[in-house]
Each structure stands twice: as structure tokens, then as C-alpha cells.
CSV table of C-alpha atoms and ligand atoms in Angstrom, one decimal:
chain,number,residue,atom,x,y,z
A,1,UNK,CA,0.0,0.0,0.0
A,2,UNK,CA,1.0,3.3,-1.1
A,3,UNK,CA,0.7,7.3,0.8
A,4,UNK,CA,-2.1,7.5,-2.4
A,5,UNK,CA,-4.1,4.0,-1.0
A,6,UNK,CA,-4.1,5.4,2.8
A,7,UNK,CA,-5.4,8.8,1.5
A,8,UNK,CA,-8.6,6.3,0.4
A,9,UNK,CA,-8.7,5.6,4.2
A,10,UNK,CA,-10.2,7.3,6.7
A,11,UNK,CA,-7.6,8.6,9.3
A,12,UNK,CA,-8.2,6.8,12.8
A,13,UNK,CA,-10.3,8.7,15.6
A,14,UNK,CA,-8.0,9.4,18.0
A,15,UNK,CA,-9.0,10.0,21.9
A,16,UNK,CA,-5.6,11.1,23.6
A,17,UNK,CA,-5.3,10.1,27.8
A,18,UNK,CA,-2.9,12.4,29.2
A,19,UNK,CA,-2.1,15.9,27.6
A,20,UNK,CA,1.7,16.0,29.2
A,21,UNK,CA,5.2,16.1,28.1
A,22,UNK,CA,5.4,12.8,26.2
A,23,UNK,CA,1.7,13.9,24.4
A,24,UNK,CA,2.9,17.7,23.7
A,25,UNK,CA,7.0,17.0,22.6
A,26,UNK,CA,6.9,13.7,21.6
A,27,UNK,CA,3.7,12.6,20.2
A,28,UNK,CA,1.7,15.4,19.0
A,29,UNK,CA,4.9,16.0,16.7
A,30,UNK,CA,4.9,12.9,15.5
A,31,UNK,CA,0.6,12.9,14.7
A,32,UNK,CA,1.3,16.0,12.9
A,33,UNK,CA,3.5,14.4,10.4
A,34,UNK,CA,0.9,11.5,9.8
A,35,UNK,CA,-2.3,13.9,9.8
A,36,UNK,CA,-3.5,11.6,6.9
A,37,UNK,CA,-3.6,8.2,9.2
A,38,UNK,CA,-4.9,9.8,12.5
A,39,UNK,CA,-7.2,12.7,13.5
A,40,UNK,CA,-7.3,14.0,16.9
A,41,UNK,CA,-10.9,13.7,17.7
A,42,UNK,CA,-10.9,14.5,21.7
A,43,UNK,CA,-8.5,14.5,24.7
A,44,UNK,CA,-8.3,14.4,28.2
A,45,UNK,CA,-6.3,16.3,31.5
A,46,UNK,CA,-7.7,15.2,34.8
A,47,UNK,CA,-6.6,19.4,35.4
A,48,UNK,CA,-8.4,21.8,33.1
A,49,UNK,CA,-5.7,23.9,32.2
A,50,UNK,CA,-3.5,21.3,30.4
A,51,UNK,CA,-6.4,20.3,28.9
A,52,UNK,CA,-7.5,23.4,27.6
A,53,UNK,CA,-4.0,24.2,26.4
A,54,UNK,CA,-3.5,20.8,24.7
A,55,UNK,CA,-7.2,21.0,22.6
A,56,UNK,CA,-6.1,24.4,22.0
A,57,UNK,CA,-2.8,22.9,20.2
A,58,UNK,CA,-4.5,19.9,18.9
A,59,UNK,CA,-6.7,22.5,16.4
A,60,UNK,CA,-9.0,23.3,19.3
A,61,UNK,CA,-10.9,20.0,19.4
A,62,UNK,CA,-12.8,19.2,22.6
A,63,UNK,CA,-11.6,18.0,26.0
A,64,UNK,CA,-13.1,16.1,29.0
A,65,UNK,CA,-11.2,16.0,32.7
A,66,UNK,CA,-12.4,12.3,33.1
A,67,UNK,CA,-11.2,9.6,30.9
A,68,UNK,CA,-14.3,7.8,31.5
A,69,UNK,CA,-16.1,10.6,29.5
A,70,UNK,CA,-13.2,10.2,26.2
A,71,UNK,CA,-13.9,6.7,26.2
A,72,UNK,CA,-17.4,6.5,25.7
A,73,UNK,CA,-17.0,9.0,23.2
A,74,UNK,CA,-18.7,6.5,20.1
A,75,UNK,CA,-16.7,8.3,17.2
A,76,UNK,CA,-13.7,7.4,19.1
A,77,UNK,CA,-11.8,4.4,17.8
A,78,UNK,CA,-8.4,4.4,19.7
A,79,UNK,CA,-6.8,5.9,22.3
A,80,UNK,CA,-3.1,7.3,23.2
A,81,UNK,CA,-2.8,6.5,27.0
A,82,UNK,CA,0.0,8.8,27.8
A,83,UNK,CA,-0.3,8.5,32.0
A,84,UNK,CA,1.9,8.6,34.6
A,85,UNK,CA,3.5,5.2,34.3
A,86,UNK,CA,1.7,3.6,37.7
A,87,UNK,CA,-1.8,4.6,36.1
A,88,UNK,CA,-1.5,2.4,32.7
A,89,UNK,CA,-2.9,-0.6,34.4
A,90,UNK,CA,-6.2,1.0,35.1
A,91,UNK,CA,-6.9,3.1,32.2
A,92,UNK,CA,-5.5,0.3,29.6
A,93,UNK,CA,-7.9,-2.3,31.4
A,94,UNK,CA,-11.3,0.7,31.0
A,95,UNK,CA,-10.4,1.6,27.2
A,96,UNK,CA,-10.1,-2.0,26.4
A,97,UNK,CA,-13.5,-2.7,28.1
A,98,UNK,CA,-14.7,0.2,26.1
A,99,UNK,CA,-14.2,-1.3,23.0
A,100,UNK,CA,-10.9,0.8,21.6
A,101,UNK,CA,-7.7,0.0,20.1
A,102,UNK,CA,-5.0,0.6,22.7
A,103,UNK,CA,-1.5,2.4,22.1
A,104,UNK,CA,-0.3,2.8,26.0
A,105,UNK,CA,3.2,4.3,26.4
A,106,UNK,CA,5.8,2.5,28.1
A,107,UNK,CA,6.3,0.7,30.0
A,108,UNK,CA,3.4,-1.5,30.3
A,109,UNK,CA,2.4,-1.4,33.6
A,110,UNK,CA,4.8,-0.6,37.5
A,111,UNK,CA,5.5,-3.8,38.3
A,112,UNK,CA,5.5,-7.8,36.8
A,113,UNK,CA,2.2,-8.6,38.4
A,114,UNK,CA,0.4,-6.0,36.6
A,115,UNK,CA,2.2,-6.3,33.2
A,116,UNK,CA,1.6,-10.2,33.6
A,117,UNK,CA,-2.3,-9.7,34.5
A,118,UNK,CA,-2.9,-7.0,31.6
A,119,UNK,CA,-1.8,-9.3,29.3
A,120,UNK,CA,-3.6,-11.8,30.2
A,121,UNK,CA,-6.7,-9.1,30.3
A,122,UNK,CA,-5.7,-8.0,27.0
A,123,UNK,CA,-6.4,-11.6,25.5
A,124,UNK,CA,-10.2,-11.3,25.9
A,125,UNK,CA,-10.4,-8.5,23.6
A,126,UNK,CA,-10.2,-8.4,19.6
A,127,UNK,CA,-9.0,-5.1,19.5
A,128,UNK,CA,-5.3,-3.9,18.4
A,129,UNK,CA,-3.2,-3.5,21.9
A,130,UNK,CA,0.6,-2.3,21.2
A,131,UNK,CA,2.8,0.0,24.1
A,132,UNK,CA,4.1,2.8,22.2
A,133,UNK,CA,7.7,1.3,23.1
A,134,UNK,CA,9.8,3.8,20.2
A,135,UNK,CA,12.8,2.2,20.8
A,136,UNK,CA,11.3,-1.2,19.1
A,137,UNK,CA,10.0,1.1,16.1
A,138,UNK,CA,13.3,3.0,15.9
A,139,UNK,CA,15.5,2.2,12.3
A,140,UNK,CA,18.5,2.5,14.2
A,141,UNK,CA,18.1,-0.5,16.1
A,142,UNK,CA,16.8,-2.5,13.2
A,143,UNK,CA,19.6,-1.7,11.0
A,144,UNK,CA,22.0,-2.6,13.7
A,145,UNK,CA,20.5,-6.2,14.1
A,146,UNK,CA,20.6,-6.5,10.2
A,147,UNK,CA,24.4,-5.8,10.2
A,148,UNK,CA,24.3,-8.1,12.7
A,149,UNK,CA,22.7,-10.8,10.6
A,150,UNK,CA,24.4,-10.2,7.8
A,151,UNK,CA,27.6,-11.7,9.9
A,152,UNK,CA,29.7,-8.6,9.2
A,153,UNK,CA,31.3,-8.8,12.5
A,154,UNK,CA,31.1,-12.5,12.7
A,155,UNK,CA,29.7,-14.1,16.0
A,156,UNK,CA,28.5,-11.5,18.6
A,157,UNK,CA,30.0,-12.4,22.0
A,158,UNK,CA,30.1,-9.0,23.9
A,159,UNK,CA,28.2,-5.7,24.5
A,160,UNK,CA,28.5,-3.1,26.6
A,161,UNK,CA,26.1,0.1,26.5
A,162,UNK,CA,26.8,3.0,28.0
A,163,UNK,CA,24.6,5.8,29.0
A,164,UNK,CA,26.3,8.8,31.0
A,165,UNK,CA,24.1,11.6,31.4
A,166,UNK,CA,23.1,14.1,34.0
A,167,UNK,CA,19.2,14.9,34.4
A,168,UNK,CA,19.2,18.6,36.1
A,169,UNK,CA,16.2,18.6,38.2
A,170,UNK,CA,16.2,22.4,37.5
A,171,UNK,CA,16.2,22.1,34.0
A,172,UNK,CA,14.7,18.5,32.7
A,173,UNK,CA,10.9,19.2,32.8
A,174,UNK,CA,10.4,15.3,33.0
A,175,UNK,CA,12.4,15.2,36.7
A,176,UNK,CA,10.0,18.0,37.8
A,177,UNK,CA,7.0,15.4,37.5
A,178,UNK,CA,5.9,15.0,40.6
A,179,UNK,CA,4.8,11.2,39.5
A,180,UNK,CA,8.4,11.1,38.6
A,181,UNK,CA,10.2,12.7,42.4
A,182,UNK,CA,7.9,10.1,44.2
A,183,UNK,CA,7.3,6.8,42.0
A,184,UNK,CA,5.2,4.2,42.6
A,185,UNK,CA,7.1,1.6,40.6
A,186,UNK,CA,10.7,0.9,41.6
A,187,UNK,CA,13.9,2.0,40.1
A,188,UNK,CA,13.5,5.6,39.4
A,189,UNK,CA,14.6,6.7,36.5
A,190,UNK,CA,16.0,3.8,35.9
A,191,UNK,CA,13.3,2.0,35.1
A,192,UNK,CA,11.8,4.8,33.3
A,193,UNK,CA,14.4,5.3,31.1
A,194,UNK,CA,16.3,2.3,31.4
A,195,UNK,CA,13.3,-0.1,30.1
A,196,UNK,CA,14.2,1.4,26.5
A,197,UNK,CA,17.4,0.1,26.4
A,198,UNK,CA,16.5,-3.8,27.4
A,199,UNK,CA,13.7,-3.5,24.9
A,200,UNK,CA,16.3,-2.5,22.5
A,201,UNK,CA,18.6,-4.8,23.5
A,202,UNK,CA,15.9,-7.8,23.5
A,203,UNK,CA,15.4,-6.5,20.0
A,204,UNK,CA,19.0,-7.0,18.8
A,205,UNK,CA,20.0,-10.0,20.4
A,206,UNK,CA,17.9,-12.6,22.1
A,207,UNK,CA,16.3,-12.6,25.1
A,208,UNK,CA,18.0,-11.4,28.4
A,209,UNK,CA,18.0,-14.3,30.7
A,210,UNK,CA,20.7,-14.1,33.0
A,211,UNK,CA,22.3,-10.9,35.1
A,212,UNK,CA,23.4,-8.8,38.6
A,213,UNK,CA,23.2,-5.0,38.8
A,214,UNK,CA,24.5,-2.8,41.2
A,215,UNK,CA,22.5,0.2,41.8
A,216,UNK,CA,23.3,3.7,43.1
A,217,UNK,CA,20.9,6.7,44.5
A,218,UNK,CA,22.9,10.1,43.7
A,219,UNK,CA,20.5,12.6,43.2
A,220,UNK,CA,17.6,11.8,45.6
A,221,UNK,CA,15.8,15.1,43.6
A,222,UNK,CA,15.2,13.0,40.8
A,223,UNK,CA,13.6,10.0,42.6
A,224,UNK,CA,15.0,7.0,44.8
A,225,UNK,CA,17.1,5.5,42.3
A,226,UNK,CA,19.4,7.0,39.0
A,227,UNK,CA,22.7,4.6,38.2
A,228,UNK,CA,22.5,1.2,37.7
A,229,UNK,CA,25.2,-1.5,35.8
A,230,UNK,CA,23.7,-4.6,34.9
A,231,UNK,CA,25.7,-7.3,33.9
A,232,UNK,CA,23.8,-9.7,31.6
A,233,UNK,CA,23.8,-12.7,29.6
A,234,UNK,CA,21.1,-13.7,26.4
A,235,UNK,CA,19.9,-16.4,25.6
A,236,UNK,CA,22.5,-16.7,22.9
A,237,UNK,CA,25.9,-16.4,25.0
A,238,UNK,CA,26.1,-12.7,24.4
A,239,UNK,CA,27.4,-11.5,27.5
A,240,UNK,CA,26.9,-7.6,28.6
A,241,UNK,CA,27.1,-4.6,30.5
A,242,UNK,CA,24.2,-1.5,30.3
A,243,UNK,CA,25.3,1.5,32.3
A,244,UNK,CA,22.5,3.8,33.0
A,245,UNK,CA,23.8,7.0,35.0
A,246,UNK,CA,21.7,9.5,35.2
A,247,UNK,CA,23.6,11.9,37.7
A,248,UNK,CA,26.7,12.4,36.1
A,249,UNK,CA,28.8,15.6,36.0
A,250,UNK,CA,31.0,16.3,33.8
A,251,UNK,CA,30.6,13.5,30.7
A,252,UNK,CA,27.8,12.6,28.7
A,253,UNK,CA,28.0,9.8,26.6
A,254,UNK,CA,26.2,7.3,24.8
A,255,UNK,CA,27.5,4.4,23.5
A,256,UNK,CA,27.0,1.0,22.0
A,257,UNK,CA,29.9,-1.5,21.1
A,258,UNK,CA,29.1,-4.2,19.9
A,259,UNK,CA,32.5,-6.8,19.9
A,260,UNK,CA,32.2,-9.4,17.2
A,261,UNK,CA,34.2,-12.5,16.3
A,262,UNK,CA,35.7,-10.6,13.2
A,263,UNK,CA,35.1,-7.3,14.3
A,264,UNK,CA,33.1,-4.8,16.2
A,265,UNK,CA,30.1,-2.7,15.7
A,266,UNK,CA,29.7,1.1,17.5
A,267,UNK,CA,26.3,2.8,17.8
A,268,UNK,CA,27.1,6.4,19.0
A,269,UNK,CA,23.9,8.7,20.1
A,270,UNK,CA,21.8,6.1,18.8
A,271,UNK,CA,22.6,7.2,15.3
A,272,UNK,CA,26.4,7.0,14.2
A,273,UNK,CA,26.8,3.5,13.0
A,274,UNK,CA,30.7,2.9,12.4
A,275,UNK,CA,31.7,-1.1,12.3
A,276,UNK,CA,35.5,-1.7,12.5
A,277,UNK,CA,37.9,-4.6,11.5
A,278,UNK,CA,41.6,-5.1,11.5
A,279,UNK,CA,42.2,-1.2,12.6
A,280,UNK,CA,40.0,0.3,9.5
A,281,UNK,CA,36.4,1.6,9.6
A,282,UNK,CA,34.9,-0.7,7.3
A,283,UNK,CA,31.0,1.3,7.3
A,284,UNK,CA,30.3,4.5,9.1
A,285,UNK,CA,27.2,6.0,8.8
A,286,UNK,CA,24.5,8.2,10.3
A,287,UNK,CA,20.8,6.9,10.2
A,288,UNK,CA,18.4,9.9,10.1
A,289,UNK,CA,15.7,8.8,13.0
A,290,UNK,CA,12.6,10.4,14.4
A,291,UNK,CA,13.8,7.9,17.2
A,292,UNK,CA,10.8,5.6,16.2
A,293,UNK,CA,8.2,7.8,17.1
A,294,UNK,CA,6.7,8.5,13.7
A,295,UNK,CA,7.3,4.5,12.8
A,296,UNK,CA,5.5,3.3,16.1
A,297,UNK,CA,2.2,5.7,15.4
A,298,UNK,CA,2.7,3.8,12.0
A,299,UNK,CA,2.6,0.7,12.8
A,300,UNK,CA,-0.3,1.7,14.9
A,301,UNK,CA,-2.2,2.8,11.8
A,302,UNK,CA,-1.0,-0.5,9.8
A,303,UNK,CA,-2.3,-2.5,13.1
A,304,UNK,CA,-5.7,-1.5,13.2
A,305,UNK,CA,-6.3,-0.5,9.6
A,306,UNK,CA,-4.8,-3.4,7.3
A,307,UNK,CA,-4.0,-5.8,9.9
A,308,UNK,CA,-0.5,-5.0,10.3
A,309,UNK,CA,1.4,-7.5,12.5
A,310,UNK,CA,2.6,-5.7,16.0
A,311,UNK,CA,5.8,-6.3,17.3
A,312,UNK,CA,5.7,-4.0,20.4
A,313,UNK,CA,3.5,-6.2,22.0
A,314,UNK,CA,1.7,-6.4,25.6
A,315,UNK,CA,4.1,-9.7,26.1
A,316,UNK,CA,7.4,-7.9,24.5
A,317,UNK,CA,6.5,-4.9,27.1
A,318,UNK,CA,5.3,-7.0,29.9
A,319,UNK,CA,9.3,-9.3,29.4
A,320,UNK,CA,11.2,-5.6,29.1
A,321,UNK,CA,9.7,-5.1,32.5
A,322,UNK,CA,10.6,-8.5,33.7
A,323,UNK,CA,13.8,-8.0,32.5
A,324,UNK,CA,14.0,-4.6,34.0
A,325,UNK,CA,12.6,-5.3,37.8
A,326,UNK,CA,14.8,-8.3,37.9
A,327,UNK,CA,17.6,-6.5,37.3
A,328,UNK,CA,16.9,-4.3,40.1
A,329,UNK,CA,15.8,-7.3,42.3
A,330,UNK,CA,19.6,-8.8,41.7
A,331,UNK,CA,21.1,-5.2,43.2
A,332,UNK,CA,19.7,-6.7,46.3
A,333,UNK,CA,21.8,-9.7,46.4
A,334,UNK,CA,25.4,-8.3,46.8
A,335,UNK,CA,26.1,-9.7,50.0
A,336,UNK,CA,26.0,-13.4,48.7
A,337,UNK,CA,28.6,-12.5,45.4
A,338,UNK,CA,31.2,-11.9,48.3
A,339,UNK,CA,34.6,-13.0,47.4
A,340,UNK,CA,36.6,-14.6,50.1
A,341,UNK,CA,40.6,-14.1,49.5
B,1,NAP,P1,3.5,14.1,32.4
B,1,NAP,O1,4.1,15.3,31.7
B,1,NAP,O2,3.3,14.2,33.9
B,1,NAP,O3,2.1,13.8,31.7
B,1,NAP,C1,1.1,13.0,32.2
B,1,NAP,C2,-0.2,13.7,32.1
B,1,NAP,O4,-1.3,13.0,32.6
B,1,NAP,C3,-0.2,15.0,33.0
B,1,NAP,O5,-0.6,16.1,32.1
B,1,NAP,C4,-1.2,14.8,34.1
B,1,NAP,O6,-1.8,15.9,34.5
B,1,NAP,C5,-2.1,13.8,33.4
B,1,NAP,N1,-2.9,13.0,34.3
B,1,NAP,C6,-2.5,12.4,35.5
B,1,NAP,N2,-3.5,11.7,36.0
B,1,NAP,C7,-4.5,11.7,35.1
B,1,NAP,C8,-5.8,11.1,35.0
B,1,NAP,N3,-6.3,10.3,36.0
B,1,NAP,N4,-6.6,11.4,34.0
B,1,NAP,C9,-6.2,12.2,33.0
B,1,NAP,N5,-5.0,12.8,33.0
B,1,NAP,C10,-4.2,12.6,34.0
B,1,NAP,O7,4.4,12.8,32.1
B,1,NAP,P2,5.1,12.5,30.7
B,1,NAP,O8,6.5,12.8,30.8
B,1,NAP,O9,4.3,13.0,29.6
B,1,NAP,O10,5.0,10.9,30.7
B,1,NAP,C11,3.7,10.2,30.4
B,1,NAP,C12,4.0,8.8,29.9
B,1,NAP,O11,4.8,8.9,28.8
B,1,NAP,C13,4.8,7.9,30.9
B,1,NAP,O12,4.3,6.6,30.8
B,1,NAP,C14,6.2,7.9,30.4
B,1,NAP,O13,6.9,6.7,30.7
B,1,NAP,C15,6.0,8.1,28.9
B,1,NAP,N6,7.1,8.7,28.2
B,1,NAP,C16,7.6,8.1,27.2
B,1,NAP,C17,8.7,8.7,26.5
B,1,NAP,C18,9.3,8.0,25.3
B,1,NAP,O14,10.4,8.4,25.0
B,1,NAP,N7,8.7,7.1,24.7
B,1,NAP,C19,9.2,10.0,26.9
B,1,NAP,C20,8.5,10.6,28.0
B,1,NAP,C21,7.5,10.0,28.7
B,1,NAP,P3,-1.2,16.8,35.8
B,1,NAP,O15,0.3,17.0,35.4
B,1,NAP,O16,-2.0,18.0,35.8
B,1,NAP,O17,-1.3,15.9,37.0
């Protein structure tokens, strides 16, 4: 299918949950490039003012301060749940009783139990359910694991993934959320952040099935936790290390190296793709991204229009936050890796 076939279409009716950052920075920019596949038919602030502002934005269409109200809305036929993380379960488990496709940011749910139950919930219902997870939808990624299959480095054995970064609390709107200061889902921004990079990394190699993190608390204004290392295995004998550091001062880096049996594959700021071999740069290139944002709101429309397979799935989501919790679970186990001279 072709832009000219989807013009034939009618754009989906879209109810957005949440009129926030995500909805104002991150999505709305991406709905405006893909105005042909979705229209914004009515959204929703549980505080008037945001919701006012957002209608205002969205080509003043009309708002409600109870989600309850957007979903019974009947020219409504999906929604963009873009909550404060602990409140997915809830308001994924009422739009899906309401009868509308479901695209619920990431991650799926604060903790296993309710990821694990939501998918089961999710099962009863015919509708299109996909977490808007932009890290599974970004090119980057995908072109990575395509070198990767194409054996250009040889065997995979090693990666290490390092994210340096400092979020000001004076300056990053995101760590002035007051959702965000005092979480009710573990790991900070850790696990806020951090659950991008396993479903990433889940994307490009197998599954994660094997770790031990160490955790660190440096900037208690940005929430209980910010630094974790996680040393991991996949289910393939790739063996790893993901930094996430939030707090740091001075450096900012973000790196991916890949090692290989014939040579090694760097992803700098998720975009610089340079793959080395016996001292030379064998490929370096840039991959223009709109960090999967635009592509996941596609997908979305493939989804529920043409019956487009969904690879950000409830189960994918619900496994990144397996993944993610259990990594912070293992930080508690330091005193038994104790190493007797
Ligand atoms: P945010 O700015 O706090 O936005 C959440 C919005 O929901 C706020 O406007 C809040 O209003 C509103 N809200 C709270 N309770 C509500 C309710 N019961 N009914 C209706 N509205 C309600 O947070 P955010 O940064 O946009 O994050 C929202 C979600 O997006 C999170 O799941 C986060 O993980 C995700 N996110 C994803 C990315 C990404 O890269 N994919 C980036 C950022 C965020 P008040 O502020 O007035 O309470």
C-alpha cells in the first residue's frame, strides 16, 4: 500500500489520555506528520488547564477531565494512554473494556504482576493492543540487528552500552513530574528510562535471561534510584554490561559497542553507526531517525487498519519489565557474590 491507497482511508479517531510532556513533545509531533492516518478527535487532563492548552494545540478540538467521559465518546476508535507510568494498568484495562484499540506508552504497567495480568486481560479482547515502546520502532536498532545478521562482524560475543548523562532537576521538565520525584514503581529513572534500552537490546539479540546489577541513588531530587550496571547474559551467550547513570557531572556519553568474532560494531547517540575490522572503519554512517516515534504511530495505523502484525507487543513490554525489575531485584543480592581471599 501506497501514501495514495491510505489517503482512500479514513484517518483513525483518536482520543488522547494524558495531555503532558510525552503527548505535547513527543507525540503530537509525530501525529502532525501522519495527519492523513490519524485525527485527533478528543482528549483528556484530569486538570483543566492542560487540557485546555493541549485542545487548544491539537486545532481546538474538545476535551473532558475524566477519561471515562473520552472513552465513551462513540466516534472514538483508539486511544493514546500517555499517563503517569503507575496509572497504565487502570486506564488500559477501562479503554479496552470500552471497546478501543489501545496504544499505552511504556512501560506497560509498574511492576511484573500487573504487566503479567494486563496481558492476560488484554487476551479477551479483539482489539489492536501495542505499548508505544519507540525504541522497538526506531531504524537505528533494526539496522543494527541487520548488520548483525548479515555476519559482518562475525559471531557476537560481547556488548557493553553505556549511557552517561546528567538529568538537572532544575532544568529537565520530565524530573519536575511529581509522579516522577515520588514513584510508585521501583527504580526511578532507571526504570523509566532504562526499560528502553533492554527492549532495544531484547530487539537485537535474544532474550535477556541471565544478570546482577548494582544500583546507586545520587541525586535523591530525581527520585530514589538513577545509576545502575547490569551485567547480563542472552539467551544466545552474548554477555553484557548496560550503564545507565543518570547523575553524572561532567561527561555525557552514549555508546553501544558491539565486539564481534571478526570485528566490532559502535552505535554512538543512537545514530552514528561505524563497524571496524583489523584497525580500519569498514561502514560508518549516520541513520536519520525520528527515534521511532513517527514509525510506532505507524505501525499503529498499519495495526488496526490493514492488519499489520505488532511487534511492540503487551508480552514484548510485559518481558522488558521482567527484565528490568529483575535487574533491580539482583542489586539486592550483593552480600551473597562476596569474594573470600
Ligand atoms: P506528564 O508530563 O506528567 O504527563 C502525564 C499527564 O497525565 C499530565 O498532564 C497529568 O496531569 C495527566 N494525568 C494524570 N492523571 C490523570 C488522570 N487520572 N486522567 C487524565 N490525565 C491525568 O508525564 P510524561 O513525561 O508526559 O509521561 C507520560 C508517559 O509517557 C509515561 O508513561 C512515560 O513513561 C511516557 N514517556 C515516554 C517517553 C518516550 O520516549 N517514549 C518519553 C517521556 C515519557 P497533571 O500533570 O496536571 O497531573
Amino acid at each position: 500500500m501506497n501514501q495514495e491507497s491510505d489517503d482512500l482511508m479514513d484517518p483513525i479517531k483518536l482520543g488522547i489520555i494524558g495531555c503532558g510532556i510525552a503527548t505535547k513533545q513527543l507525540h503530537w509531533q509525530a501525529l502532525q506528520k501522519l495527519r492523513h492516518k490519524f485525527e485527533v478527535a478528543i482528549v483528556c487532563n484530569h486538570t483543566e488547564p492542560k487540557a485546555r492548552e493541549f485542545a487548544q494545540m491539537a486545532g481546538g478540538v474538545p476535551y473532558v477531565l475524566d477519561y471515562h467521559k473520552l472513552l465513551q465518546h462513540p466516534e472514538v476508535e483508539a486511544v493514546d494512554i500517555t499517563l503517569p507510568i503507575h496509572l497504565n494498568y487502570q486506564a488500559t484495562k477501562d479503554a479496552l473494556e470500552s471497546g478501543k484499540h489501545v496504544f499505552v506508552e511504556k512501560p506497560l504497567a509498574a511492576n511484573v504482576d500487573d504487566g503479567k495480568k494486563l496481558v492476560e486481560f488484554a487476551r479477551r479482547f479483539p482489539q489492536v493492543k501495542m505499548v508505544a515502546e519507540n525504541y522497538r520502532h526506531n531504524p537505528v536498532f533494526h539496522k543494527v540487528k541487520e548488520y548483525l545478521n548479515r555476519g559482518i562482524i562475525g559471531k557476537p560475543y560481547a556488548v557493553f552500552w553505556d549511557i552517561f548523562h546528567l538529568i538537572d532537576p532544575r532544568r529537565n521538565k520530565y524530573a519536575q513530574t511529581q509522579w516522577r520525584i515520588k514513584h510508585e514503581y521501583p527504580g526511578g529513572f532507571v526504570f523509566d528510562g532504562g526499560i528502553h534500552n533492554i527492549a532495544a537490546l531484547r530487539l537485537i539479540f535474544e532474550d535477556i535471561v541471565a544478570g546482577q546489577a548494582f544500583t546507586k541513588s545520587v541525586n535523591l531530587m530525581i527520585g530514589e534510584m538513577d545509576s545502575m550496571s547490569f551485567q547480563f547474559a542472552t539467551k544466545n551467550d552474548v554477555h553484557g554490561v548496560f550503564n545507565f547513570f543518570a547523575s553524572v557531572q561532567g561527561m555525557s556519553k552514549n555508546e553501544l559497542a558491539i565486539l564481534g568474532k571478526d570485528g566490532t560494531l559502535f552505535l554512538e547517540n543512537q545514530e552514528r553507526i561505524r563497524i571496524t575490522m583489523n584497525d580500519k572503519i569498514q561502514i560508518d554512517e549516520t541513520v536519520q531517525t525520528e527515534n521511532g516515534f513517527v514509525e510506532e504511530f505507524e505501525a499503529f495505523y498499519e495495526a488496526v487498519r490493514k492488519n499489520g502484525e505488532v511487534i511492540s507487543t503487551f508480552s514484548e513490554a510485559c518481558r522488558d519489565l521482567e527484565v528490568m525489575i529483575g535487574a533491580l531485584e539482583s542489586a539486592k543480592r550483593w552480600d551473597e557474590l562476596e569474594l573470600n581471599g
